[in-house]
Amino acid sequence: MSRSIVAAAAQLGPIQRSDDRKSVVKRLIALLEEAASRGAELVVFPELALTTFFPRWHLTDREEIDAFYEKQMPGPETQPLFDAAKRLGIGFYLGYAEIAVEDGETNHYNTAILVDRAGTLVGKYRKVHLPGWDEPQADLEAQHLEKYFFKPGNYGFKVWKTMGTRIGMCICNDRRWAETYRVMALKGAEMILVGYNTPIDHTGVYDFDSLTEFHNQLSIQAGAYQNSTWVVATAKAGLEEGSNMIGQSMIVAPSGQIAAMALGTGDEVITARCDLDMAALYRRTIFDFARHREPKHYGIITQTKGPIISDDDEA
Amino acid sequence: MSRSIVAAAAQLGPIQRSDDRKSVVKRLIALLEEAASRGAELVVFPELALTTFFPRWHLTDREEIDAFYEKQMPGPETQPLFDAAKRLGIGFYLGYAEIAVEDGETNHYNTAILVDRAGTLVGKYRKVHLPGWDEPQADLEAQHLEKYFFKPGNYGFKVWKTMGTRIGMCICNDRRWAETYRVMALKGAEMILVGYNTPIDHTGVYDFDSLTEFHNQLSIQAGAYQNSTWVVATAKAGLEEGSNMIGQSMIVAPSGQIAAMALGTGDEVITARCDLDMAALYRRTIFDFARHREPKHYGIITQTKGPIISDDDEA
């Protein structure tokens, strides 16, 4: 008998700056209830699901900035979400901005947590691949300041044994990097959860921005297929503070096929029954890592951050 | 002014076992001439472009086996191809089975060479990711014995500075492995060449085999996009010795977009002008490796061949 889990992507429409936590948590709970009514056992919310995507602005006032972050999870404003999930018996992934005090130092991370069906917080991930810049770019109309607002995640890519499977987490831009999926697949992940906020005005260059949805699909489908994992990917979408963000929340199978996809850019639940044994065929044939990988030729991947361009004719 | 190169994929229809080298080389030269007449400066031929795809059979007679391999390149039968390319001023990539004597040992490789527009052999690559098995599988109708016929390539993934750009090579199954593209991109490759033979009867499981063309596109487009490189990918296609092989030879841009694709499964030339500066936009934004990669979290990729599944709740 096959092992399976009914997963849901709970896409959020825009969150404006004036929307308070209470109203946002109310929307999250409504999505959770919709997912439960459709049999979901695990719900994936977006990246930074409690606030607007504030890295689009260059803010300098510390108090103003820190208002976007959570000091505790759950806190008084998010506790109702945890209570609802426990009552419904649904696990969830939630992205938010985190303030952490570590070794006496205050650090800011772009974070996601994994909560099991009993309401226990089982895992935390901090975004590794921060896109954008650490200072405002004079030539860009739309800023993208994640390196200014967040420190790169210090946990790496972990995998949690929970809810009858092995689950890995990543956030937004992580999904474009092949290493993200590979590290988790090598740790046995059967399911990878990812929330994202993806504006279509990355660069202001039409030839690039018009491909944003294609690149989203391509990255997620390739990551799933090449690593024989399910991927549940959830957007915060729609016109948020003047910026248009893609939806396309999707549940992708280990074959790379899209099992479900959101149709709009508002609050929307999609679900699919994820057969965890579907990956077995791929893992014993084309992607049997133990038989086919050749890590002795991969050294440069971990030896350098940027390219090493040699002047030799052969490198 | 932008740097560019007109590349061609010279797809081959089937080569039956009874087709001799002379007839095959004649087809290769005809494709070369067609490519030249359409402005091509670099032509990519398929993997094992001189013979039928013999790893589908379990052969045991040494002499019978070695008849599929080349002992020298160019040899008497392939010299006319080199002569034609030099005359036309076209560089080329050619896949073939190679017998090499190394340190007194005779080794068999699945090999590709790169020849520049002056007819000089500038690079050789030996297939790293050999799919299939090292002995016949009783339960498989279609055998796939590359690990029986070939030794894994011992050169790794190199990049050659030639023809005004930096070119990397790989072969067939290599294109499904994210590490292949990443290693070459980290060495500055602007263009990756790959020949392939891809049957649609990998497993005999419809749910898997029916996705063969989708997986081909997905792997090549993701590899190009995520590494900001052009990829020229060329099939040996069609009904060969009872096995149906996909065509879909394609030229893919650093955006992941398909610039040209073969329409059939016979001998066919496709071309595209490849703007080598198109990658620059990607490399200075989303895929600026030096700013965004986080290799300290990639360690397991080179530390293990197969997965390491921990019994811990968190790994």
Short mmCIF file of N, CA and C in Angstrom, two decimals, chain A residues 104-257:
data_model
loop_
_atom_site.label_atom_id
_atom_site.label_comp_id
_atom_site.label_asym_id
_atom_site.label_seq_id
_atom_site.Cartn_x
_atom_site.Cartn_y
_atom_site.Cartn_z
N GLY A 104 24.21 36.75 22.43
CA GLY A 104 24.17 38.15 22.80
C GLY A 104 24.07 39.12 21.62
N GLU A 105 24.01 38.56 20.39
CA GLU A 105 23.94 39.40 19.20
C GLU A 105 22.51 39.33 18.63
N THR A 106 21.99 40.46 18.21
CA THR A 106 20.65 40.46 17.60
C THR A 106 20.76 40.31 16.09
N ASN A 107 20.17 39.24 15.55
CA ASN A 107 20.24 38.97 14.11
C ASN A 107 18.85 38.92 13.49
N HIS A 108 18.80 39.31 12.23
CA HIS A 108 17.54 39.32 11.48
C HIS A 108 17.60 38.27 10.38
N TYR A 109 16.61 37.39 10.32
CA TYR A 109 16.60 36.34 9.30
C TYR A 109 15.26 36.31 8.56
N ASN A 110 15.32 35.77 7.35
CA ASN A 110 14.12 35.45 6.57
C ASN A 110 13.87 33.96 6.83
N THR A 111 12.85 33.65 7.60
CA THR A 111 12.71 32.35 8.26
C THR A 111 11.42 31.63 7.87
N ALA A 112 11.48 30.29 7.95
CA ALA A 112 10.26 29.48 7.83
C ALA A 112 10.29 28.43 8.93
N ILE A 113 9.10 28.10 9.43
CA ILE A 113 9.00 27.03 10.43
C ILE A 113 8.10 25.92 9.92
N LEU A 114 8.32 24.73 10.51
CA LEU A 114 7.49 23.57 10.19
C LEU A 114 6.84 23.10 11.49
N VAL A 115 5.52 23.02 11.47
CA VAL A 115 4.75 22.61 12.64
C VAL A 115 4.01 21.32 12.28
N ASP A 116 4.08 20.31 13.16
CA ASP A 116 3.43 19.04 12.81
C ASP A 116 1.94 19.06 13.15
N ARG A 117 1.26 17.93 12.91
CA ARG A 117 -0.20 17.90 13.05
C ARG A 117 -0.66 17.98 14.49
N ALA A 118 0.29 17.75 15.42
CA ALA A 118 -0.06 17.87 16.84
C ALA A 118 0.21 19.28 17.35
N GLY A 119 0.66 20.17 16.45
CA GLY A 119 0.93 21.55 16.85
C GLY A 119 2.33 21.78 17.40
N THR A 120 3.20 20.77 17.26
CA THR A 120 4.58 20.91 17.76
C THR A 120 5.47 21.53 16.68
N LEU A 121 6.25 22.53 17.09
CA LEU A 121 7.19 23.14 16.17
C LEU A 121 8.35 22.17 15.99
N VAL A 122 8.48 21.56 14.80
CA VAL A 122 9.52 20.54 14.61
C VAL A 122 10.76 21.06 13.90
N GLY A 123 10.65 22.14 13.16
CA GLY A 123 11.83 22.60 12.43
C GLY A 123 11.80 24.07 12.10
N LYS A 124 13.00 24.62 11.96
CA LYS A 124 13.14 26.02 11.55
C LYS A 124 14.21 26.13 10.48
N TYR A 125 13.94 26.92 9.46
CA TYR A 125 14.89 27.15 8.36
C TYR A 125 15.09 28.65 8.19
N ARG A 126 16.32 29.04 7.92
CA ARG A 126 16.60 30.46 7.65
C ARG A 126 17.19 30.59 6.24
N LYS A 127 16.60 31.44 5.45
CA LYS A 127 16.93 31.56 4.02
C LYS A 127 18.42 31.72 3.77
N VAL A 128 18.97 30.83 2.96
CA VAL A 128 20.39 30.82 2.65
C VAL A 128 20.73 31.76 1.48
N HIS A 129 19.99 31.62 0.39
CA HIS A 129 20.29 32.42 -0.82
C HIS A 129 19.48 33.71 -0.83
N LEU A 130 20.06 34.75 -0.25
CA LEU A 130 19.38 36.05 -0.23
C LEU A 130 19.65 36.77 -1.55
N PRO A 131 18.62 37.09 -2.31
CA PRO A 131 18.85 37.81 -3.57
C PRO A 131 18.97 39.29 -3.31
N GLY A 132 19.20 40.03 -4.37
CA GLY A 132 19.20 41.48 -4.26
C GLY A 132 20.49 42.04 -3.69
N TRP A 133 20.33 43.19 -2.99
CA TRP A 133 21.48 44.01 -2.63
C TRP A 133 21.50 44.32 -1.14
N ASP A 134 22.68 44.76 -0.66
CA ASP A 134 22.76 45.16 0.74
C ASP A 134 22.70 46.67 0.90
N GLU A 135 22.53 47.37 -0.22
CA GLU A 135 22.31 48.83 -0.16
C GLU A 135 21.49 49.23 -1.38
N PRO A 136 20.79 50.37 -1.29
CA PRO A 136 19.92 50.77 -2.40
C PRO A 136 20.72 51.00 -3.69
N GLN A 137 20.13 50.63 -4.82
CA GLN A 137 20.77 50.81 -6.12
C GLN A 137 20.14 52.01 -6.81
N ALA A 138 20.97 53.00 -7.09
CA ALA A 138 20.46 54.25 -7.65
C ALA A 138 19.76 54.04 -8.99
N ASP A 139 20.22 53.04 -9.77
CA ASP A 139 19.67 52.86 -11.11
C ASP A 139 18.42 51.97 -11.15
N LEU A 140 18.01 51.47 -10.00
CA LEU A 140 16.84 50.58 -9.98
C LEU A 140 15.60 51.31 -9.48
N GLU A 141 14.51 51.19 -10.23
CA GLU A 141 13.26 51.81 -9.80
C GLU A 141 12.69 51.01 -8.63
N ALA A 142 12.70 49.66 -8.77
CA ALA A 142 12.22 48.78 -7.70
C ALA A 142 13.43 48.25 -6.94
N GLN A 143 13.51 48.54 -5.66
CA GLN A 143 14.63 48.06 -4.85
C GLN A 143 14.39 46.61 -4.46
N HIS A 144 15.47 45.92 -4.18
CA HIS A 144 15.37 44.54 -3.69
C HIS A 144 16.48 44.36 -2.66
N LEU A 145 16.14 44.62 -1.40
CA LEU A 145 17.16 44.81 -0.37
C LEU A 145 17.22 43.68 0.66
N GLU A 146 17.06 42.45 0.21
CA GLU A 146 17.09 41.35 1.19
C GLU A 146 18.43 41.24 1.90
N LYS A 147 19.52 41.53 1.20
CA LYS A 147 20.83 41.44 1.86
C LYS A 147 21.02 42.58 2.88
N TYR A 148 20.20 43.61 2.78
CA TYR A 148 20.22 44.71 3.75
C TYR A 148 19.40 44.35 4.98
N PHE A 149 18.27 43.70 4.76
CA PHE A 149 17.34 43.42 5.87
C PHE A 149 17.61 42.09 6.59
N PHE A 150 18.31 41.17 5.93
CA PHE A 150 18.50 39.84 6.52
C PHE A 150 19.96 39.41 6.46
N LYS A 151 20.31 38.55 7.44
CA LYS A 151 21.59 37.86 7.43
C LYS A 151 21.36 36.52 6.73
N PRO A 152 22.34 35.99 5.97
CA PRO A 152 22.14 34.68 5.34
C PRO A 152 21.91 33.61 6.42
N GLY A 153 21.03 32.70 6.15
CA GLY A 153 20.69 31.64 7.10
C GLY A 153 21.90 30.85 7.56
N ASN A 154 21.92 30.51 8.84
CA ASN A 154 23.08 29.83 9.43
C ASN A 154 22.80 28.36 9.74
N TYR A 155 21.69 27.83 9.30
CA TYR A 155 21.37 26.42 9.59
C TYR A 155 21.68 25.50 8.41
N GLY A 156 21.87 26.05 7.23
CA GLY A 156 21.97 25.21 6.04
C GLY A 156 20.63 24.59 5.70
N PHE A 157 20.67 23.53 4.89
CA PHE A 157 19.44 22.87 4.43
C PHE A 157 19.24 21.57 5.18
N LYS A 158 18.27 21.56 6.08
CA LYS A 158 18.01 20.38 6.89
C LYS A 158 16.80 19.62 6.38
N VAL A 159 16.67 18.40 6.90
CA VAL A 159 15.53 17.55 6.55
C VAL A 159 14.95 17.01 7.85
N TRP A 160 13.65 17.08 8.00
CA TRP A 160 12.98 16.62 9.22
C TRP A 160 12.15 15.37 8.96
N LYS A 161 12.28 14.41 9.85
CA LYS A 161 11.47 13.19 9.78
C LYS A 161 10.21 13.47 10.57
N THR A 162 9.11 13.67 9.86
CA THR A 162 7.86 14.06 10.52
C THR A 162 6.68 13.76 9.59
N MET A 163 5.53 13.59 10.18
CA MET A 163 4.30 13.36 9.43
C MET A 163 4.43 12.20 8.43
N GLY A 164 5.18 11.18 8.80
CA GLY A 164 5.29 9.98 7.97
C GLY A 164 6.19 10.11 6.76
N THR A 165 6.98 11.20 6.70
CA THR A 165 7.87 11.39 5.55
C THR A 165 9.11 12.18 5.99
N ARG A 166 9.94 12.54 5.04
CA ARG A 166 11.09 13.39 5.32
C ARG A 166 10.91 14.69 4.54
N ILE A 167 10.89 15.81 5.28
CA ILE A 167 10.54 17.11 4.70
C ILE A 167 11.71 18.08 4.81
N GLY A 168 12.01 18.75 3.71
CA GLY A 168 13.00 19.82 3.72
C GLY A 168 12.31 21.15 3.46
N MET A 169 12.96 22.24 3.87
CA MET A 169 12.39 23.57 3.65
C MET A 169 13.40 24.46 2.95
N CYS A 170 12.90 25.38 2.13
CA CYS A 170 13.73 26.45 1.62
C CYS A 170 12.81 27.64 1.36
N ILE A 171 13.36 28.76 0.94
CA ILE A 171 12.56 29.98 0.78
C ILE A 171 12.90 30.68 -0.53
N CYS A 172 11.89 30.98 -1.29
CA CYS A 172 11.93 31.86 -2.47
C CYS A 172 13.13 31.62 -3.40
N ASN A 173 14.07 32.53 -3.40
CA ASN A 173 15.21 32.47 -4.32
C ASN A 173 16.01 31.18 -4.21
N ASP A 174 15.99 30.53 -3.05
CA ASP A 174 16.65 29.22 -2.90
C ASP A 174 16.23 28.26 -4.01
N ARG A 175 14.98 28.39 -4.48
CA ARG A 175 14.46 27.40 -5.42
C ARG A 175 15.09 27.49 -6.80
N ARG A 176 15.84 28.57 -7.07
CA ARG A 176 16.51 28.71 -8.38
C ARG A 176 17.88 28.06 -8.38
N TRP A 177 18.35 27.60 -7.21
CA TRP A 177 19.71 27.10 -7.06
C TRP A 177 19.68 25.57 -6.94
N ALA A 178 20.29 24.90 -7.89
CA ALA A 178 20.25 23.43 -7.94
C ALA A 178 20.80 22.82 -6.66
N GLU A 179 21.73 23.49 -6.02
CA GLU A 179 22.34 22.95 -4.80
C GLU A 179 21.31 22.78 -3.68
N THR A 180 20.33 23.67 -3.62
CA THR A 180 19.30 23.63 -2.59
C THR A 180 18.61 22.27 -2.54
N TYR A 181 18.08 21.86 -3.70
CA TYR A 181 17.36 20.59 -3.77
C TYR A 181 18.32 19.42 -3.55
N ARG A 182 19.52 19.50 -4.15
CA ARG A 182 20.45 18.37 -4.10
C ARG A 182 20.87 18.05 -2.68
N VAL A 183 21.17 19.10 -1.90
CA VAL A 183 21.58 18.87 -0.51
C VAL A 183 20.47 18.15 0.25
N MET A 184 19.23 18.59 0.07
CA MET A 184 18.12 17.96 0.81
C MET A 184 17.83 16.56 0.28
N ALA A 185 17.95 16.35 -1.03
CA ALA A 185 17.73 15.01 -1.59
C ALA A 185 18.79 14.04 -1.06
N LEU A 186 20.01 14.51 -0.92
CA LEU A 186 21.08 13.65 -0.39
C LEU A 186 20.86 13.32 1.08
N LYS A 187 20.00 14.11 1.73
CA LYS A 187 19.62 13.80 3.12
C LYS A 187 18.30 13.05 3.17
N GLY A 188 17.81 12.64 2.01
CA GLY A 188 16.63 11.77 1.97
C GLY A 188 15.29 12.48 1.92
N ALA A 189 15.27 13.78 1.60
CA ALA A 189 13.99 14.50 1.54
C ALA A 189 13.06 13.87 0.51
N GLU A 190 11.81 13.67 0.89
CA GLU A 190 10.80 13.19 -0.05
C GLU A 190 9.87 14.33 -0.46
N MET A 191 9.94 15.42 0.30
CA MET A 191 9.05 16.54 0.05
C MET A 191 9.79 17.83 0.43
N ILE A 192 9.76 18.82 -0.46
CA ILE A 192 10.42 20.09 -0.19
C ILE A 192 9.37 21.19 -0.22
N LEU A 193 9.38 22.02 0.82
CA LEU A 193 8.38 23.09 0.95
C LEU A 193 9.06 24.43 0.72
N VAL A 194 8.41 25.29 -0.04
CA VAL A 194 9.02 26.59 -0.35
C VAL A 194 7.93 27.67 -0.49
N GLY A 195 8.11 28.74 0.23
CA GLY A 195 7.24 29.90 0.06
C GLY A 195 8.01 30.98 -0.68
N TYR A 196 7.29 31.82 -1.43
CA TYR A 196 8.01 32.85 -2.18
C TYR A 196 7.19 34.13 -2.38
N ASN A 197 7.91 35.23 -2.65
CA ASN A 197 7.36 36.52 -3.10
C ASN A 197 8.17 36.87 -4.34
N THR A 198 7.56 36.81 -5.53
CA THR A 198 8.35 37.05 -6.74
C THR A 198 7.73 38.14 -7.59
N PRO A 199 8.32 39.35 -7.53
CA PRO A 199 7.81 40.45 -8.34
C PRO A 199 8.18 40.26 -9.81
N ILE A 200 7.40 40.83 -10.71
CA ILE A 200 7.75 40.71 -12.12
C ILE A 200 8.56 41.91 -12.58
N ASP A 201 8.97 42.75 -11.64
CA ASP A 201 9.77 43.92 -12.02
C ASP A 201 11.20 43.82 -11.46
N HIS A 202 11.72 42.58 -11.48
CA HIS A 202 13.10 42.34 -11.03
C HIS A 202 14.09 43.36 -11.54
N THR A 203 14.06 43.54 -12.85
CA THR A 203 15.14 44.28 -13.52
C THR A 203 14.63 45.48 -14.30
N GLY A 204 13.33 45.48 -14.60
CA GLY A 204 12.83 46.53 -15.48
C GLY A 204 13.15 46.27 -16.95
N VAL A 205 13.82 45.11 -17.24
CA VAL A 205 14.11 44.76 -18.63
C VAL A 205 13.04 43.78 -19.09
N TYR A 206 12.26 44.17 -20.10
CA TYR A 206 11.13 43.35 -20.51
C TYR A 206 11.53 41.92 -20.87
N ASP A 207 12.63 41.78 -21.64
CA ASP A 207 13.04 40.44 -22.09
C ASP A 207 13.31 39.51 -20.92
N PHE A 208 13.59 40.09 -19.78
CA PHE A 208 13.89 39.30 -18.58
C PHE A 208 12.61 39.13 -17.76
N ASP A 209 11.96 40.25 -17.45
CA ASP A 209 10.79 40.20 -16.57
C ASP A 209 9.63 39.39 -17.14
N SER A 210 9.51 39.39 -18.46
CA SER A 210 8.39 38.66 -19.08
C SER A 210 8.56 37.16 -18.93
N LEU A 211 9.74 36.73 -18.53
CA LEU A 211 10.00 35.29 -18.36
C LEU A 211 9.85 34.84 -16.91
N THR A 212 9.43 35.74 -16.02
CA THR A 212 9.42 35.43 -14.59
C THR A 212 8.61 34.18 -14.26
N GLU A 213 7.43 34.04 -14.87
CA GLU A 213 6.60 32.87 -14.58
C GLU A 213 7.23 31.59 -15.14
N PHE A 214 7.78 31.69 -16.34
CA PHE A 214 8.48 30.55 -16.96
C PHE A 214 9.65 30.10 -16.05
N HIS A 215 10.42 31.05 -15.56
CA HIS A 215 11.56 30.70 -14.72
C HIS A 215 11.13 30.07 -13.39
N ASN A 216 10.00 30.52 -12.87
CA ASN A 216 9.47 29.94 -11.65
C ASN A 216 9.15 28.46 -11.86
N GLN A 217 8.40 28.18 -12.92
CA GLN A 217 8.03 26.80 -13.23
C GLN A 217 9.26 25.95 -13.52
N LEU A 218 10.14 26.48 -14.34
CA LEU A 218 11.33 25.73 -14.76
C LEU A 218 12.17 25.31 -13.55
N SER A 219 12.38 26.24 -12.63
CA SER A 219 13.23 25.95 -11.47
C SER A 219 12.60 24.89 -10.58
N ILE A 220 11.32 25.04 -10.32
CA ILE A 220 10.65 24.12 -9.39
C ILE A 220 10.50 22.73 -10.02
N GLN A 221 10.09 22.70 -11.29
CA GLN A 221 9.92 21.40 -11.94
C GLN A 221 11.25 20.65 -12.09
N ALA A 222 12.31 21.37 -12.44
CA ALA A 222 13.62 20.73 -12.58
C ALA A 222 14.12 20.24 -11.22
N GLY A 223 13.93 21.05 -10.18
CA GLY A 223 14.36 20.64 -8.84
C GLY A 223 13.66 19.38 -8.38
N ALA A 224 12.36 19.29 -8.64
CA ALA A 224 11.59 18.11 -8.26
C ALA A 224 12.06 16.88 -9.04
N TYR A 225 12.10 17.02 -10.36
CA TYR A 225 12.47 15.88 -11.22
C TYR A 225 13.89 15.39 -10.94
N GLN A 226 14.85 16.30 -10.89
CA GLN A 226 16.25 15.87 -10.79
C GLN A 226 16.60 15.33 -9.41
N ASN A 227 15.68 15.50 -8.46
CA ASN A 227 15.93 15.02 -7.11
C ASN A 227 14.84 14.07 -6.62
N SER A 228 13.93 13.70 -7.51
CA SER A 228 12.87 12.74 -7.17
C SER A 228 12.14 13.12 -5.88
N THR A 229 11.76 14.39 -5.78
CA THR A 229 11.03 14.85 -4.60
C THR A 229 9.75 15.56 -5.01
N TRP A 230 8.77 15.53 -4.13
CA TRP A 230 7.63 16.43 -4.26
C TRP A 230 8.08 17.84 -3.86
N VAL A 231 7.53 18.84 -4.52
CA VAL A 231 7.77 20.22 -4.09
C VAL A 231 6.42 20.92 -3.96
N VAL A 232 6.19 21.51 -2.81
CA VAL A 232 4.99 22.33 -2.61
C VAL A 232 5.47 23.77 -2.51
N ALA A 233 5.06 24.59 -3.47
CA ALA A 233 5.59 25.95 -3.61
C ALA A 233 4.43 26.94 -3.55
N THR A 234 4.53 27.91 -2.65
CA THR A 234 3.40 28.81 -2.41
C THR A 234 3.81 30.27 -2.50
N ALA A 235 3.04 31.02 -3.28
CA ALA A 235 3.32 32.43 -3.53
C ALA A 235 2.53 33.35 -2.62
N LYS A 236 3.14 34.49 -2.30
CA LYS A 236 2.34 35.68 -1.98
C LYS A 236 2.28 36.45 -3.29
N ALA A 237 1.06 36.75 -3.74
CA ALA A 237 0.85 37.15 -5.13
C ALA A 237 0.05 38.44 -5.23
N GLY A 238 -0.04 38.94 -6.44
CA GLY A 238 -0.93 40.05 -6.71
C GLY A 238 -0.28 41.42 -6.54
N LEU A 239 -1.07 42.45 -6.67
CA LEU A 239 -0.57 43.83 -6.65
C LEU A 239 -0.43 44.31 -5.21
N GLU A 240 0.81 44.31 -4.73
CA GLU A 240 1.09 44.65 -3.35
C GLU A 240 1.92 45.92 -3.32
N GLU A 241 1.41 46.95 -2.74
CA GLU A 241 2.14 48.22 -2.63
C GLU A 241 2.75 48.65 -3.97
N GLY A 242 1.96 48.51 -5.05
CA GLY A 242 2.42 48.97 -6.36
C GLY A 242 3.29 48.00 -7.12
N SER A 243 3.59 46.85 -6.50
CA SER A 243 4.44 45.86 -7.16
C SER A 243 3.61 44.63 -7.51
N ASN A 244 3.69 44.18 -8.77
CA ASN A 244 2.97 42.99 -9.19
C ASN A 244 3.80 41.75 -8.94
N MET A 245 3.20 40.80 -8.22
CA MET A 245 3.92 39.57 -7.91
C MET A 245 3.18 38.38 -8.51
N ILE A 246 3.97 37.41 -8.98
CA ILE A 246 3.36 36.24 -9.62
C ILE A 246 2.69 35.35 -8.58
N GLY A 247 1.70 34.58 -9.06
CA GLY A 247 1.06 33.54 -8.24
C GLY A 247 1.72 32.22 -8.59
N GLN A 248 0.99 31.38 -9.36
CA GLN A 248 1.55 30.10 -9.81
C GLN A 248 1.94 29.18 -8.65
N SER A 249 1.33 29.33 -7.49
CA SER A 249 1.59 28.36 -6.43
C SER A 249 1.36 26.99 -7.03
N MET A 250 2.24 26.05 -6.71
CA MET A 250 2.09 24.74 -7.38
C MET A 250 2.57 23.59 -6.52
N ILE A 251 2.00 22.44 -6.83
CA ILE A 251 2.44 21.19 -6.21
C ILE A 251 3.01 20.34 -7.34
N VAL A 252 4.30 20.03 -7.25
CA VAL A 252 5.00 19.36 -8.34
C VAL A 252 5.46 17.98 -7.88
N ALA A 253 5.26 17.00 -8.75
CA ALA A 253 5.58 15.60 -8.44
C ALA A 253 7.05 15.28 -8.72
N PRO A 254 7.54 14.14 -8.22
CA PRO A 254 8.92 13.72 -8.49
C PRO A 254 9.19 13.49 -9.98
N SER A 255 8.16 13.43 -10.79
CA SER A 255 8.31 13.33 -12.24
C SER A 255 8.55 14.71 -12.87
N GLY A 256 8.39 15.76 -12.07
CA GLY A 256 8.46 17.12 -12.60
C GLY A 256 7.11 17.63 -13.08
N GLN A 257 6.11 16.76 -13.10
CA GLN A 257 4.77 17.17 -13.54
C GLN A 257 4.10 18.06 -12.50
#
